Amino acid sequence: MEHKRLGTSGLKVPVLSLGTMAWGEETNEENAGQMLRKYLDAGGSLIDTAALYADGNSEAIVGSFLGEMVPRQELTLVSKAGVGVRKGEREVDASRGAMLRSLDASLARLGTDYLDLWLVHTWDAQVPLEETLSALEFAVTSGRTRYVGVSNYAGWQLARAACLSRVPLVAIQSEYSLVRRTAEREVIPAAAALGTGVMAWSPLGRGVLTGKYRGGIPADSRGASELRADSIAPYLEPRPSRIVDALATAARGLDGEPLDLALSWALQQPGIDTAVIGPRTPAQLEQILKSVPRRMPAEIVSALNDISAPPA
């Protein structure tokens, strides 16, 4: 698997990163282990998790594999803090105290004394940005993480944070796919200007770009689950459906699968350093790993760009 520098930093990342949001909820430990082995065998090296995922169980599962399945130093570990669940409700708290408590808990669950990359999970309008950034600086200077960055920030938020931060913000995670291109307006240009690498999460449009929803909602899909159905519903509306239809037509013309073209399109967009995939099953991961990113004909790229262009 190809690796490249994350932004202008020295951190190398694979073009496909393995997201673990489903681990501990939709994906049990046995299947997670199979997926990690398949990913490593394919040349992957970056595991993306967060304190929020499965209320910490995702990190605990990842930690159970370190040393036993893969040496810690051979893996790039990414986690996030700043969002949690309190009394059953999602709570954003990027205060210095909350961030550092979350980081120490993450390290304990992962069974390691450092992360390779630690991210602020989302913008917190209730906390001074300088305070949030002070937690990132302390995490770096104390050796708890090698690099830091942010996630789900708008372009102006990233720019403001980069100007105030005393340590480089080497990465931003942002949702980006053919059915969700809003990052092109501000986030990707801001990241390019600042030397910040872009980690595109949900490059398959929460699964709809595989084409599996074209004939209806499969019973075993996230779209049919109580846990994820609401997050999938906006991607099944008429506009995304037209994009998926065009993608499927292009895939037939190139003797490929919609998944192949969706990933290829995302990875060849300017500024995208890695795509964070989030399969729920070993079979889904295997299908993704079999896809070979290809340089698509210009006319196909142009057609997909036209039909997927964000509304003005």
mmCIF file of C-alpha atoms in Angstrom:
data_model
loop_
_atom_site.group_PDB
_atom_site.id
_atom_site.type_symbol
_atom_site.label_atom_id
_atom_site.label_comp_id
_atom_site.label_asym_id
_atom_site.label_seq_id
_atom_site.Cartn_x
_atom_site.Cartn_y
_atom_site.Cartn_z
ATOM 1 C CA MET A 1 0.000 0.000 0.000
ATOM 2 C CA GLU A 2 1.311 3.431 -0.921
ATOM 3 C CA HIS A 3 2.356 5.769 1.906
ATOM 4 C CA LYS A 4 2.770 9.535 1.739
ATOM 5 C CA ARG A 5 3.626 12.454 4.011
ATOM 6 C CA LEU A 6 0.741 13.929 5.969
ATOM 7 C CA GLY A 7 0.647 17.535 4.824
ATOM 8 C CA THR A 8 4.094 19.079 5.163
ATOM 9 C CA SER A 9 4.901 17.052 8.291
ATOM 10 C CA GLY A 10 7.336 14.169 8.509
ATOM 11 C CA LEU A 11 4.575 11.716 9.460
ATOM 12 C CA LYS A 12 3.997 9.060 6.795
ATOM 13 C CA VAL A 13 0.502 7.627 6.408
ATOM 14 C CA PRO A 14 -0.983 4.953 4.130
ATOM 15 C CA VAL A 15 -3.484 6.034 1.478
ATOM 16 C CA LEU A 16 -6.098 3.910 3.271
ATOM 17 C CA SER A 17 -6.471 4.270 7.044
ATOM 18 C CA LEU A 18 -8.558 1.811 9.068
ATOM 19 C CA GLY A 19 -11.324 3.480 11.061
ATOM 20 C CA THR A 20 -12.690 1.669 14.117
ATOM 21 C CA MET A 21 -15.892 3.545 14.978
ATOM 22 C CA ALA A 22 -17.885 0.303 14.723
ATOM 23 C CA TRP A 23 -15.537 -1.721 16.937
ATOM 24 C CA GLY A 24 -17.169 -2.606 20.222
ATOM 25 C CA GLU A 25 -20.683 -1.916 18.913
ATOM 26 C CA GLU A 26 -21.405 -3.282 15.442
ATOM 27 C CA THR A 27 -18.110 -5.183 15.169
ATOM 28 C CA ASN A 28 -17.094 -7.683 17.849
ATOM 29 C CA GLU A 29 -13.514 -8.337 18.940
ATOM 30 C CA GLU A 30 -13.130 -11.484 16.838
ATOM 31 C CA ASN A 31 -14.139 -9.753 13.612
ATOM 32 C CA ALA A 32 -12.062 -6.708 14.535
ATOM 33 C CA GLY A 33 -9.018 -8.950 14.871
ATOM 34 C CA GLN A 34 -9.628 -10.488 11.458
ATOM 35 C CA MET A 35 -9.976 -7.032 9.943
ATOM 36 C CA LEU A 36 -6.786 -5.743 11.505
ATOM 37 C CA ARG A 37 -4.845 -8.751 10.225
ATOM 38 C CA LYS A 38 -6.224 -8.313 6.680
ATOM 39 C CA TYR A 39 -5.399 -4.612 6.770
ATOM 40 C CA LEU A 40 -1.846 -5.189 7.989
ATOM 41 C CA ASP A 41 -1.286 -7.920 5.414
ATOM 42 C CA ALA A 42 -2.327 -5.452 2.707
ATOM 43 C CA GLY A 43 0.379 -3.041 3.841
ATOM 44 C CA GLY A 44 -1.784 -0.729 5.971
ATOM 45 C CA SER A 45 -0.358 0.854 9.101
ATOM 46 C CA LEU A 46 -2.757 3.503 10.494
ATOM 47 C CA ILE A 47 -5.541 2.763 12.981
ATOM 48 C CA ASP A 48 -7.996 5.581 13.675
ATOM 49 C CA THR A 49 -10.071 5.513 16.845
ATOM 50 C CA ALA A 50 -11.513 7.923 19.435
ATOM 51 C CA ALA A 51 -12.488 8.087 23.078
ATOM 52 C CA LEU A 52 -16.093 8.501 21.924
ATOM 53 C CA TYR A 53 -16.253 5.302 19.877
ATOM 54 C CA ALA A 54 -18.311 2.676 21.714
ATOM 55 C CA ASP A 55 -17.680 4.652 24.904
ATOM 56 C CA GLY A 56 -14.008 3.662 24.888
ATOM 57 C CA ASN A 57 -14.505 0.033 23.899
ATOM 58 C CA SER A 58 -13.069 0.660 20.432
ATOM 59 C CA GLU A 59 -9.799 1.814 21.963
ATOM 60 C CA ALA A 60 -9.803 -1.139 24.364
ATOM 61 C CA ILE A 61 -10.161 -3.590 21.471
ATOM 62 C CA VAL A 62 -7.365 -1.895 19.547
ATOM 63 C CA GLY A 63 -5.205 -2.047 22.665
ATOM 64 C CA SER A 64 -5.817 -5.783 23.048
ATOM 65 C CA PHE A 65 -4.095 -6.370 19.699
ATOM 66 C CA LEU A 66 -0.998 -4.257 20.325
ATOM 67 C CA GLY A 67 2.091 -6.339 20.913
ATOM 68 C CA GLU A 68 0.224 -9.592 20.329
ATOM 69 C CA MET A 69 -0.752 -9.051 16.695
ATOM 70 C CA VAL A 70 1.419 -6.100 15.736
ATOM 71 C CA PRO A 71 4.377 -4.400 17.437
ATOM 72 C CA ARG A 72 3.398 -0.970 18.743
ATOM 73 C CA GLN A 73 6.187 0.765 16.814
ATOM 74 C CA GLU A 74 4.914 -0.614 13.496
ATOM 75 C CA LEU A 75 1.500 0.990 13.882
ATOM 76 C CA THR A 76 0.436 4.612 13.551
ATOM 77 C CA LEU A 77 -2.166 5.169 16.271
ATOM 78 C CA VAL A 78 -4.627 8.035 15.957
ATOM 79 C CA SER A 79 -7.231 8.935 18.553
ATOM 80 C CA LYS A 80 -9.495 11.863 19.329
ATOM 81 C CA ALA A 81 -10.878 13.637 22.387
ATOM 82 C CA GLY A 82 -13.364 16.391 23.119
ATOM 83 C CA VAL A 83 -16.661 14.542 22.676
ATOM 84 C CA GLY A 84 -18.198 12.113 25.132
ATOM 85 C CA VAL A 85 -21.484 10.738 26.428
ATOM 86 C CA ARG A 86 -22.896 11.918 29.747
ATOM 87 C CA LYS A 87 -26.168 10.574 31.133
ATOM 88 C CA GLY A 88 -26.925 9.150 27.726
ATOM 89 C CA GLU A 89 -26.438 12.469 25.927
ATOM 90 C CA ARG A 90 -23.614 13.481 23.581
ATOM 91 C CA GLU A 91 -21.485 16.174 25.175
ATOM 92 C CA VAL A 92 -18.790 18.355 23.608
ATOM 93 C CA ASP A 93 -16.055 19.409 26.048
ATOM 94 C CA ALA A 94 -12.691 20.498 24.671
ATOM 95 C CA SER A 95 -11.531 22.180 27.875
ATOM 96 C CA ARG A 96 -7.940 21.559 28.911
ATOM 97 C CA GLY A 97 -8.933 19.392 31.856
ATOM 98 C CA ALA A 98 -11.409 17.266 29.910
ATOM 99 C CA MET A 99 -9.035 16.829 26.990
ATOM 100 C CA LEU A 100 -6.093 15.687 29.121
ATOM 101 C CA ARG A 101 -8.231 13.383 31.262
ATOM 102 C CA SER A 102 -9.575 11.837 28.073
ATOM 103 C CA LEU A 103 -6.065 11.428 26.669
ATOM 104 C CA ASP A 104 -4.791 9.626 29.764
ATOM 105 C CA ALA A 105 -7.822 7.331 29.706
ATOM 106 C CA SER A 106 -7.258 6.614 26.003
ATOM 107 C CA LEU A 107 -3.622 5.711 26.603
ATOM 108 C CA ALA A 108 -4.643 3.370 29.418
ATOM 109 C CA ARG A 109 -7.243 1.601 27.246
ATOM 110 C CA LEU A 110 -4.812 1.330 24.348
ATOM 111 C CA GLY A 111 -2.036 0.038 26.597
ATOM 112 C CA THR A 112 0.549 2.456 25.263
ATOM 113 C CA ASP A 113 2.332 5.512 26.627
ATOM 114 C CA TYR A 114 1.980 7.604 23.467
ATOM 115 C CA LEU A 115 -0.156 8.271 20.402
ATOM 116 C CA ASP A 116 1.259 9.046 17.002
ATOM 117 C CA LEU A 117 -1.480 11.591 16.320
ATOM 118 C CA TRP A 118 -4.036 13.106 18.701
ATOM 119 C CA LEU A 119 -6.953 15.186 17.415
ATOM 120 C CA VAL A 120 -9.559 17.526 18.852
ATOM 121 C CA HIS A 121 -12.693 15.647 17.833
ATOM 122 C CA THR A 122 -14.809 18.715 17.064
ATOM 123 C CA TRP A 123 -15.051 22.477 17.598
ATOM 124 C CA ASP A 124 -16.181 23.594 21.051
ATOM 125 C CA ALA A 125 -17.711 27.073 20.993
ATOM 126 C CA GLN A 126 -18.039 27.106 24.796
ATOM 127 C CA VAL A 127 -14.300 26.865 25.511
ATOM 128 C CA PRO A 128 -11.622 29.411 24.557
ATOM 129 C CA LEU A 129 -9.661 28.030 21.645
ATOM 130 C CA GLU A 130 -6.391 28.927 23.385
ATOM 131 C CA GLU A 131 -7.346 26.610 26.237
ATOM 132 C CA THR A 132 -8.030 23.691 23.912
ATOM 133 C CA LEU A 133 -4.745 24.294 22.101
ATOM 134 C CA SER A 134 -2.850 24.387 25.395
ATOM 135 C CA ALA A 135 -3.901 20.764 25.931
ATOM 136 C CA LEU A 136 -2.446 19.819 22.548
ATOM 137 C CA GLU A 137 0.816 21.583 23.361
ATOM 138 C CA PHE A 138 1.106 19.849 26.730
ATOM 139 C CA ALA A 139 0.370 16.467 25.144
ATOM 140 C CA VAL A 140 3.270 16.963 22.727
ATOM 141 C CA THR A 141 5.781 18.380 25.210
ATOM 142 C CA SER A 142 4.994 15.655 27.767
ATOM 143 C CA GLY A 143 5.520 12.900 25.191
ATOM 144 C CA ARG A 144 1.934 11.662 25.248
ATOM 145 C CA THR A 145 1.627 12.190 21.503
ATOM 146 C CA ARG A 146 4.016 12.761 18.624
ATOM 147 C CA TYR A 147 1.720 14.956 16.504
ATOM 148 C CA VAL A 148 -1.570 16.808 16.945
ATOM 149 C CA GLY A 149 -4.393 18.119 14.804
ATOM 150 C CA VAL A 150 -8.133 18.694 14.643
ATOM 151 C CA SER A 151 -11.249 17.025 13.297
ATOM 152 C CA ASN A 152 -14.504 18.326 11.846
ATOM 153 C CA TYR A 153 -13.366 21.965 11.925
ATOM 154 C CA ALA A 154 -14.537 24.515 9.378
ATOM 155 C CA GLY A 155 -11.867 26.181 7.268
ATOM 156 C CA TRP A 156 -11.816 29.390 9.328
ATOM 157 C CA GLN A 157 -11.659 27.354 12.547
ATOM 158 C CA LEU A 158 -8.635 25.441 11.270
ATOM 159 C CA ALA A 159 -6.935 28.677 10.202
ATOM 160 C CA ARG A 160 -7.612 30.325 13.556
ATOM 161 C CA ALA A 161 -6.315 27.306 15.455
ATOM 162 C CA ALA A 162 -3.184 27.045 13.311
ATOM 163 C CA CYS A 163 -2.388 30.715 13.920
ATOM 164 C CA LEU A 164 -2.749 30.383 17.700
ATOM 165 C CA SER A 165 -1.195 26.959 18.227
ATOM 166 C CA ARG A 166 2.349 26.740 19.550
ATOM 167 C CA VAL A 167 2.754 23.293 18.016
ATOM 168 C CA PRO A 168 2.060 22.444 14.349
ATOM 169 C CA LEU A 169 -1.395 21.136 13.504
ATOM 170 C CA VAL A 170 -0.387 18.455 11.026
ATOM 171 C CA ALA A 171 -3.812 16.988 10.259
ATOM 172 C CA ILE A 172 -7.487 17.681 9.895
ATOM 173 C CA GLN A 173 -10.097 14.962 9.566
ATOM 174 C CA SER A 174 -13.065 15.961 7.443
ATOM 175 C CA GLU A 175 -15.904 14.075 5.811
ATOM 176 C CA TYR A 176 -15.312 13.984 2.067
ATOM 177 C CA SER A 177 -16.749 11.933 -0.789
ATOM 178 C CA LEU A 178 -18.615 12.288 -4.057
ATOM 179 C CA VAL A 179 -21.831 12.825 -2.077
ATOM 180 C CA ARG A 180 -20.253 15.177 0.464
ATOM 181 C CA ARG A 181 -17.878 17.683 -1.123
ATOM 182 C CA THR A 182 -18.404 20.705 1.137
ATOM 183 C CA ALA A 183 -14.809 20.413 2.411
ATOM 184 C CA GLU A 184 -13.686 21.789 -0.958
ATOM 185 C CA ARG A 185 -15.129 25.227 -0.155
ATOM 186 C CA GLU A 186 -12.875 26.109 2.783
ATOM 187 C CA VAL A 187 -11.326 23.149 4.585
ATOM 188 C CA ILE A 188 -9.146 21.710 1.834
ATOM 189 C CA PRO A 189 -7.877 25.100 0.570
ATOM 190 C CA ALA A 190 -7.132 26.206 4.150
ATOM 191 C CA ALA A 191 -5.298 22.962 4.875
ATOM 192 C CA ALA A 192 -3.219 23.324 1.702
ATOM 193 C CA ALA A 193 -2.240 26.885 2.609
ATOM 194 C CA LEU A 194 -1.284 25.869 6.145
ATOM 195 C CA GLY A 195 0.557 22.653 5.275
ATOM 196 C CA THR A 196 -2.026 20.598 7.165
ATOM 197 C CA GLY A 197 -2.745 17.107 5.867
ATOM 198 C CA VAL A 198 -6.333 16.093 5.108
ATOM 199 C CA MET A 199 -7.681 12.751 6.306
ATOM 200 C CA ALA A 200 -10.946 12.163 4.447
ATOM 201 C CA TRP A 201 -13.394 10.165 6.522
ATOM 202 C CA SER A 202 -16.358 8.318 5.018
ATOM 203 C CA PRO A 203 -14.913 8.385 1.462
ATOM 204 C CA LEU A 204 -17.633 5.913 0.458
ATOM 205 C CA GLY A 205 -20.432 8.243 1.531
ATOM 206 C CA ARG A 206 -21.375 6.153 4.583
ATOM 207 C CA GLY A 207 -21.590 3.125 2.322
ATOM 208 C CA VAL A 208 -24.013 4.466 -0.298
ATOM 209 C CA LEU A 209 -21.251 4.828 -2.931
ATOM 210 C CA THR A 210 -20.821 1.058 -2.997
ATOM 211 C CA GLY A 211 -24.205 0.945 -4.725
ATOM 212 C CA LYS A 212 -25.709 -1.433 -2.189
ATOM 213 C CA TYR A 213 -28.699 0.854 -1.488
ATOM 214 C CA ARG A 214 -29.758 1.213 -5.146
ATOM 215 C CA GLY A 215 -32.368 -1.539 -4.893
ATOM 216 C CA GLY A 216 -33.552 -0.684 -1.412
ATOM 217 C CA ILE A 217 -32.179 -0.791 2.118
ATOM 218 C CA PRO A 218 -30.439 -4.139 2.851
ATOM 219 C CA ALA A 219 -31.545 -5.692 6.124
ATOM 220 C CA ASP A 220 -27.970 -6.041 7.360
ATOM 221 C CA SER A 221 -26.918 -2.472 6.493
ATOM 222 C CA ARG A 222 -26.438 0.575 8.687
ATOM 223 C CA GLY A 223 -29.396 2.119 6.912
ATOM 224 C CA ALA A 224 -31.620 -0.549 8.455
ATOM 225 C CA SER A 225 -30.169 -0.323 11.965
ATOM 226 C CA GLU A 226 -31.652 1.739 14.787
ATOM 227 C CA LEU A 227 -28.156 2.902 15.726
ATOM 228 C CA ARG A 228 -27.103 4.377 12.355
ATOM 229 C CA ALA A 229 -30.244 4.782 10.220
ATOM 230 C CA ASP A 230 -30.567 8.506 10.879
ATOM 231 C CA SER A 231 -26.991 9.144 9.732
ATOM 232 C CA ILE A 232 -27.602 7.271 6.470
ATOM 233 C CA ALA A 233 -31.008 8.729 5.571
ATOM 234 C CA PRO A 234 -29.740 12.047 4.060
ATOM 235 C CA TYR A 235 -27.503 10.052 1.696
ATOM 236 C CA LEU A 236 -30.478 8.159 0.260
ATOM 237 C CA GLU A 237 -32.267 11.277 -0.982
ATOM 238 C CA PRO A 238 -32.722 12.038 -4.713
ATOM 239 C CA ARG A 239 -29.516 14.043 -5.256
ATOM 240 C CA PRO A 240 -27.119 11.463 -3.730
ATOM 241 C CA SER A 241 -29.051 8.723 -5.538
ATOM 242 C CA ARG A 242 -28.399 10.426 -8.883
ATOM 243 C CA ILE A 243 -24.697 10.584 -8.057
ATOM 244 C CA VAL A 244 -24.645 6.881 -7.178
ATOM 245 C CA ASP A 245 -26.443 6.024 -10.432
ATOM 246 C CA ALA A 246 -23.871 7.993 -12.431
ATOM 247 C CA LEU A 247 -21.064 6.304 -10.539
ATOM 248 C CA ALA A 248 -22.502 2.861 -11.255
ATOM 249 C CA THR A 249 -22.808 3.710 -14.963
ATOM 250 C CA ALA A 250 -19.189 4.880 -15.071
ATOM 251 C CA ALA A 251 -18.059 1.747 -13.224
ATOM 252 C CA ARG A 252 -19.752 -0.500 -15.788
ATOM 253 C CA GLY A 253 -18.053 1.393 -18.588
ATOM 254 C CA LEU A 254 -14.655 0.872 -16.971
ATOM 255 C CA ASP A 255 -15.360 -2.766 -16.022
ATOM 256 C CA GLY A 256 -15.109 -1.960 -12.333
ATOM 257 C CA GLU A 257 -17.228 -1.521 -9.231
ATOM 258 C CA PRO A 258 -18.725 1.725 -7.883
ATOM 259 C CA LEU A 259 -16.592 1.289 -4.766
ATOM 260 C CA ASP A 260 -13.393 1.252 -6.844
ATOM 261 C CA LEU A 261 -14.234 4.482 -8.613
ATOM 262 C CA ALA A 262 -15.471 6.239 -5.464
ATOM 263 C CA LEU A 263 -12.186 5.562 -3.671
ATOM 264 C CA SER A 264 -10.120 6.392 -6.742
ATOM 265 C CA TRP A 265 -11.929 9.693 -7.153
ATOM 266 C CA ALA A 266 -11.405 10.680 -3.508
ATOM 267 C CA LEU A 267 -7.721 9.729 -3.426
ATOM 268 C CA GLN A 268 -6.839 11.637 -6.582
ATOM 269 C CA GLN A 269 -8.445 14.872 -5.399
ATOM 270 C CA PRO A 270 -5.921 17.623 -4.567
ATOM 271 C CA GLY A 271 -4.945 17.807 -0.924
ATOM 272 C CA ILE A 272 -6.256 14.399 0.188
ATOM 273 C CA ASP A 273 -3.520 12.407 1.931
ATOM 274 C CA THR A 274 -5.448 9.409 3.249
ATOM 275 C CA ALA A 275 -8.973 8.025 3.161
ATOM 276 C CA VAL A 276 -10.285 6.723 6.481
ATOM 277 C CA ILE A 277 -12.415 3.675 5.689
ATOM 278 C CA GLY A 278 -14.819 2.230 8.264
ATOM 279 C CA PRO A 279 -15.968 -1.276 7.299
ATOM 280 C CA ARG A 280 -18.092 -3.197 9.794
ATOM 281 C CA THR A 281 -17.177 -6.715 8.668
ATOM 282 C CA PRO A 282 -14.119 -8.584 7.369
ATOM 283 C CA ALA A 283 -15.960 -9.135 4.084
ATOM 284 C CA GLN A 284 -16.488 -5.396 3.609
ATOM 285 C CA LEU A 285 -12.839 -4.683 4.331
ATOM 286 C CA GLU A 286 -11.729 -7.390 1.921
ATOM 287 C CA GLN A 287 -13.826 -5.829 -0.828
ATOM 288 C CA ILE A 288 -12.246 -2.427 -0.175
ATOM 289 C CA LEU A 289 -8.714 -3.800 -0.101
ATOM 290 C CA LYS A 290 -9.291 -5.606 -3.407
ATOM 291 C CA SER A 291 -10.116 -2.310 -5.062
ATOM 292 C CA VAL A 292 -7.149 -0.880 -6.881
ATOM 293 C CA PRO A 293 -7.062 2.936 -6.978
ATOM 294 C CA ARG A 294 -6.895 3.837 -10.640
ATOM 295 C CA ARG A 295 -6.226 6.973 -12.616
ATOM 296 C CA MET A 296 -9.633 7.512 -14.180
ATOM 297 C CA PRO A 297 -10.093 8.965 -17.677
ATOM 298 C CA ALA A 298 -10.476 12.737 -17.636
ATOM 299 C CA GLU A 299 -13.933 12.598 -19.191
ATOM 300 C CA ILE A 300 -15.175 10.253 -16.443
ATOM 301 C CA VAL A 301 -13.732 12.479 -13.723
ATOM 302 C CA SER A 302 -15.332 15.516 -15.354
ATOM 303 C CA ALA A 303 -18.724 13.818 -15.531
ATOM 304 C CA LEU A 304 -18.579 12.750 -11.896
ATOM 305 C CA ASN A 305 -17.435 16.211 -10.853
ATOM 306 C CA ASP A 306 -20.327 17.820 -12.685
ATOM 307 C CA ILE A 307 -23.059 15.640 -11.249
ATOM 308 C CA SER A 308 -21.652 15.724 -7.701
ATOM 309 C CA ALA A 309 -20.838 19.453 -7.555
ATOM 310 C CA PRO A 310 -22.166 20.916 -4.282
ATOM 311 C CA PRO A 311 -25.117 23.308 -4.589
ATOM 312 C CA ALA A 312 -24.060 26.949 -4.824
#
